[in-house]
Tab-separated table of C-alpha atoms in Angstrom:
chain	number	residue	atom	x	y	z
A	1	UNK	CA	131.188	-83.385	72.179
A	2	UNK	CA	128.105	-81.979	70.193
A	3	UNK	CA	124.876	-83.486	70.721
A	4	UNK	CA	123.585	-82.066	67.489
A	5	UNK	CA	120.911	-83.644	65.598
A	6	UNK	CA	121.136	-83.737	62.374
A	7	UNK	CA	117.985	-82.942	60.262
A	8	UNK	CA	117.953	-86.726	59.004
A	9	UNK	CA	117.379	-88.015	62.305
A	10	UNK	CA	120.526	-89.320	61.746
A	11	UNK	CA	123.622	-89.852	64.802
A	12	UNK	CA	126.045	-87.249	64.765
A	13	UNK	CA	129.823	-88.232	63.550
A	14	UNK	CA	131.663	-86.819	66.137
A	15	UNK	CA	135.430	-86.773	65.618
A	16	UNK	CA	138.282	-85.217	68.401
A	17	UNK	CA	140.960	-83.553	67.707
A	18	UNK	CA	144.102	-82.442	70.019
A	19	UNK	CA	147.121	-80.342	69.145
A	20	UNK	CA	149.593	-78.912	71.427
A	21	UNK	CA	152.662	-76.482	70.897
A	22	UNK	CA	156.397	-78.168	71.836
A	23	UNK	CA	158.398	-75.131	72.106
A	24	UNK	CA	158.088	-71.712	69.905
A	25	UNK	CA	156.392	-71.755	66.598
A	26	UNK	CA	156.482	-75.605	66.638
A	27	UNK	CA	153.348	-77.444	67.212
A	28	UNK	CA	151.882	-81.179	66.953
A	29	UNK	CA	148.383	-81.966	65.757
A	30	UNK	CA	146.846	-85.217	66.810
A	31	UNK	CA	144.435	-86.931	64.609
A	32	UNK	CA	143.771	-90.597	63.821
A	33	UNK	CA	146.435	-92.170	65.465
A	34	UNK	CA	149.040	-89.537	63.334
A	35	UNK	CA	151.411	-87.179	64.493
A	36	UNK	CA	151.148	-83.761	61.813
A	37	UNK	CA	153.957	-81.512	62.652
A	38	UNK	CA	152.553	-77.420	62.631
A	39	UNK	CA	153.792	-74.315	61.233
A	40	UNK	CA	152.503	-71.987	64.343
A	41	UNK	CA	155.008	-69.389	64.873
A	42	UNK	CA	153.990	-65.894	64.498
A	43	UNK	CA	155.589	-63.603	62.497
A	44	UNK	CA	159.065	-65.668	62.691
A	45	UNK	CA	160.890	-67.361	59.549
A	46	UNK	CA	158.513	-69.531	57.866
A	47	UNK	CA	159.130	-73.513	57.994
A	48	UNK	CA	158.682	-76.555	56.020
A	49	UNK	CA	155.304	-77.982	58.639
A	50	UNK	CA	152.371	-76.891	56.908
A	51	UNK	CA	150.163	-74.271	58.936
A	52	UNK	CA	146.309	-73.795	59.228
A	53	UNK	CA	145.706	-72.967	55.851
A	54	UNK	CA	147.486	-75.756	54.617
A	55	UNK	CA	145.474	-78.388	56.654
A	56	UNK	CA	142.281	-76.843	55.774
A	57	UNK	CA	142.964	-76.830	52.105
A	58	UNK	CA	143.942	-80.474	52.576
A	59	UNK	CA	141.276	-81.358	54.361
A	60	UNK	CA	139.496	-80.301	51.451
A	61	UNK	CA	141.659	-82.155	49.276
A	62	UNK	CA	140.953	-85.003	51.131
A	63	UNK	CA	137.096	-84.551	51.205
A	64	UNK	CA	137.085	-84.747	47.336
A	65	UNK	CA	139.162	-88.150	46.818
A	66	UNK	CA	136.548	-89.713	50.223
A	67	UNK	CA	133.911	-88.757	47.904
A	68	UNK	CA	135.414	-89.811	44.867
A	69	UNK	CA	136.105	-93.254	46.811
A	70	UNK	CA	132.310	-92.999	47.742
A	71	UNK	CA	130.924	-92.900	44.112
A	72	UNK	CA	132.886	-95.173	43.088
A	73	UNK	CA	131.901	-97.888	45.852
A	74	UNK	CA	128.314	-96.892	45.408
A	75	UNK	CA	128.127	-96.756	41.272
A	76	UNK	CA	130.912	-98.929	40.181
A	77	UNK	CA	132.517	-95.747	39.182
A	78	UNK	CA	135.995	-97.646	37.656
A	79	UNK	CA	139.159	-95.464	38.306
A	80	UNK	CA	142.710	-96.478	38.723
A	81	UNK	CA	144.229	-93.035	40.194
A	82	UNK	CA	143.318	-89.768	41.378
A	83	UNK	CA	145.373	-86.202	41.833
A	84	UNK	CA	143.788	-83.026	43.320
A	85	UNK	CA	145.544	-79.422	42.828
A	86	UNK	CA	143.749	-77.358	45.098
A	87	UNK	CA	144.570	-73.608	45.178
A	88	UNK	CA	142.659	-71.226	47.977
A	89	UNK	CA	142.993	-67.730	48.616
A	90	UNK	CA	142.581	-65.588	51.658
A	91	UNK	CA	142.525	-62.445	53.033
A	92	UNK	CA	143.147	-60.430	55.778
A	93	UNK	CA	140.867	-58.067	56.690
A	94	UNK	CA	138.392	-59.273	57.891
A	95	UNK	CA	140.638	-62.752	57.487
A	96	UNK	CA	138.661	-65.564	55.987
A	97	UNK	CA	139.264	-67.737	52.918
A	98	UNK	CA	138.082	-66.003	49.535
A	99	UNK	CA	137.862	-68.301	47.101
A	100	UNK	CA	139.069	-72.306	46.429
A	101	UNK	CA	140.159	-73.449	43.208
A	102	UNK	CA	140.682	-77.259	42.468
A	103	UNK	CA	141.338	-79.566	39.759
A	104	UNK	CA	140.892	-83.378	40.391
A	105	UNK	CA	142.579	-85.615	37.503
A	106	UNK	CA	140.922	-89.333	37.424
A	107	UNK	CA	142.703	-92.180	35.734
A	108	UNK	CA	139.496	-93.638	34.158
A	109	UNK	CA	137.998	-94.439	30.641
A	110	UNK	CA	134.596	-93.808	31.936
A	111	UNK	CA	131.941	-91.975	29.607
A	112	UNK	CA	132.455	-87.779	29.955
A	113	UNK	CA	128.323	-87.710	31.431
A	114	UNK	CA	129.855	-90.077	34.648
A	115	UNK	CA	132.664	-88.358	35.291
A	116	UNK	CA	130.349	-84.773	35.322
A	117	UNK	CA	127.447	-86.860	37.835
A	118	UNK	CA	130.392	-87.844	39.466
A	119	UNK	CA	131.965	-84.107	39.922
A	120	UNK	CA	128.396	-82.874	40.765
A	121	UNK	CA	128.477	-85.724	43.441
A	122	UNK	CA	131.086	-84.729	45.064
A	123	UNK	CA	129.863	-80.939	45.932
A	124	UNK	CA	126.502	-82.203	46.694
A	125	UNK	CA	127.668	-85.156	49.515
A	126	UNK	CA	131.445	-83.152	50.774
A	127	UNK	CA	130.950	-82.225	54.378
A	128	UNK	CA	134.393	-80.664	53.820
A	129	UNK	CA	133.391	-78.678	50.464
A	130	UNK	CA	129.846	-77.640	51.683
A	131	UNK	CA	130.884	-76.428	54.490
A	132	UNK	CA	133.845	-74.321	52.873
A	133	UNK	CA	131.096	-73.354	50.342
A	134	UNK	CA	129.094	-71.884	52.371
A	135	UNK	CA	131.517	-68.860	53.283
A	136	UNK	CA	133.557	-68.836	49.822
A	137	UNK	CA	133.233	-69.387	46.269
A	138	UNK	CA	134.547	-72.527	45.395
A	139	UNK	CA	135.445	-73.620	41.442
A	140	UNK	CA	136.691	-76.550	40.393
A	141	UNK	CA	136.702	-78.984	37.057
A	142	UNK	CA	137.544	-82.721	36.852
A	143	UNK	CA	139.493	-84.094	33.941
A	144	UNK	CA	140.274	-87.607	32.904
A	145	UNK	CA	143.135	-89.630	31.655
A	146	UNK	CA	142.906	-92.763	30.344
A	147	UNK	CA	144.319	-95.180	32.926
């Protein structure tokens, strides 16, 4: 594992993944204690597993309602459900990611200047989103409903 240090001073979060393929175009990602079936087949019929783009726009999914959890356990920010659209484009030559769109919708009858510190929170503390921000553009709004 990396022995990075971050520029905090803070431990490292280290965190290990394993995947392995079961037969042709079928794989098996380990994480957590969960089974995630894989879409890994090259060039063959496409299947109903979701492949490396899928996880990785997930993941970012995922990084947005953590840090929507985090706000809310840190400033009492009150919401009764979240949904997150997120749309991402890539390319393929040279074959990176382009561009992520997103829209999180927040049950919540918090004041419109929370929910915007909130959406400004979570670019600013995402490991996820940074990271994916540093190598594409990412745009994204949050709306609210009431609850």
């Amino acid at each position: 594992m990396d022995s990075h240090q971050p520029p905090d001073g803070s431990a490292p979060q280290a965190y290990r993944i394993t995947a392995e393929a079961v037969h042709e175009g079928a794989a098996v990602l380990h994480a957590a204690g969960t089974d995630i079936p894989l879409a890994a087949a090259w060039g063959g019929p496409p299947t109903e597993d979701p492949g490396p783009a899928d996880l990785l726009a997930g993941a970012f999914a995922a990084c947005l309602l953590k840090n929507l959890a985090r706000a809310a356990a840190l400033t009492g920010f009150s919401y009764t459900s979240a949904h997150v659209q997120v749309d991402a484009r890539r390319q393929d030559r040279p074959p990176t990611f382009v561009a992520i769109d997103y829209v999180l919708t927040v049950g919540t009858d918090e004041p419109e200047r929370r929910l915007e510190l909130v959406h400004r929170n979570l670019a600013k503390f995402g490991t996820v989103y940074n990271t994916l921000a540093a190598v594409c553009e990412i745009d994204g709004r949050i709306e609210a409903h009431a609850p």
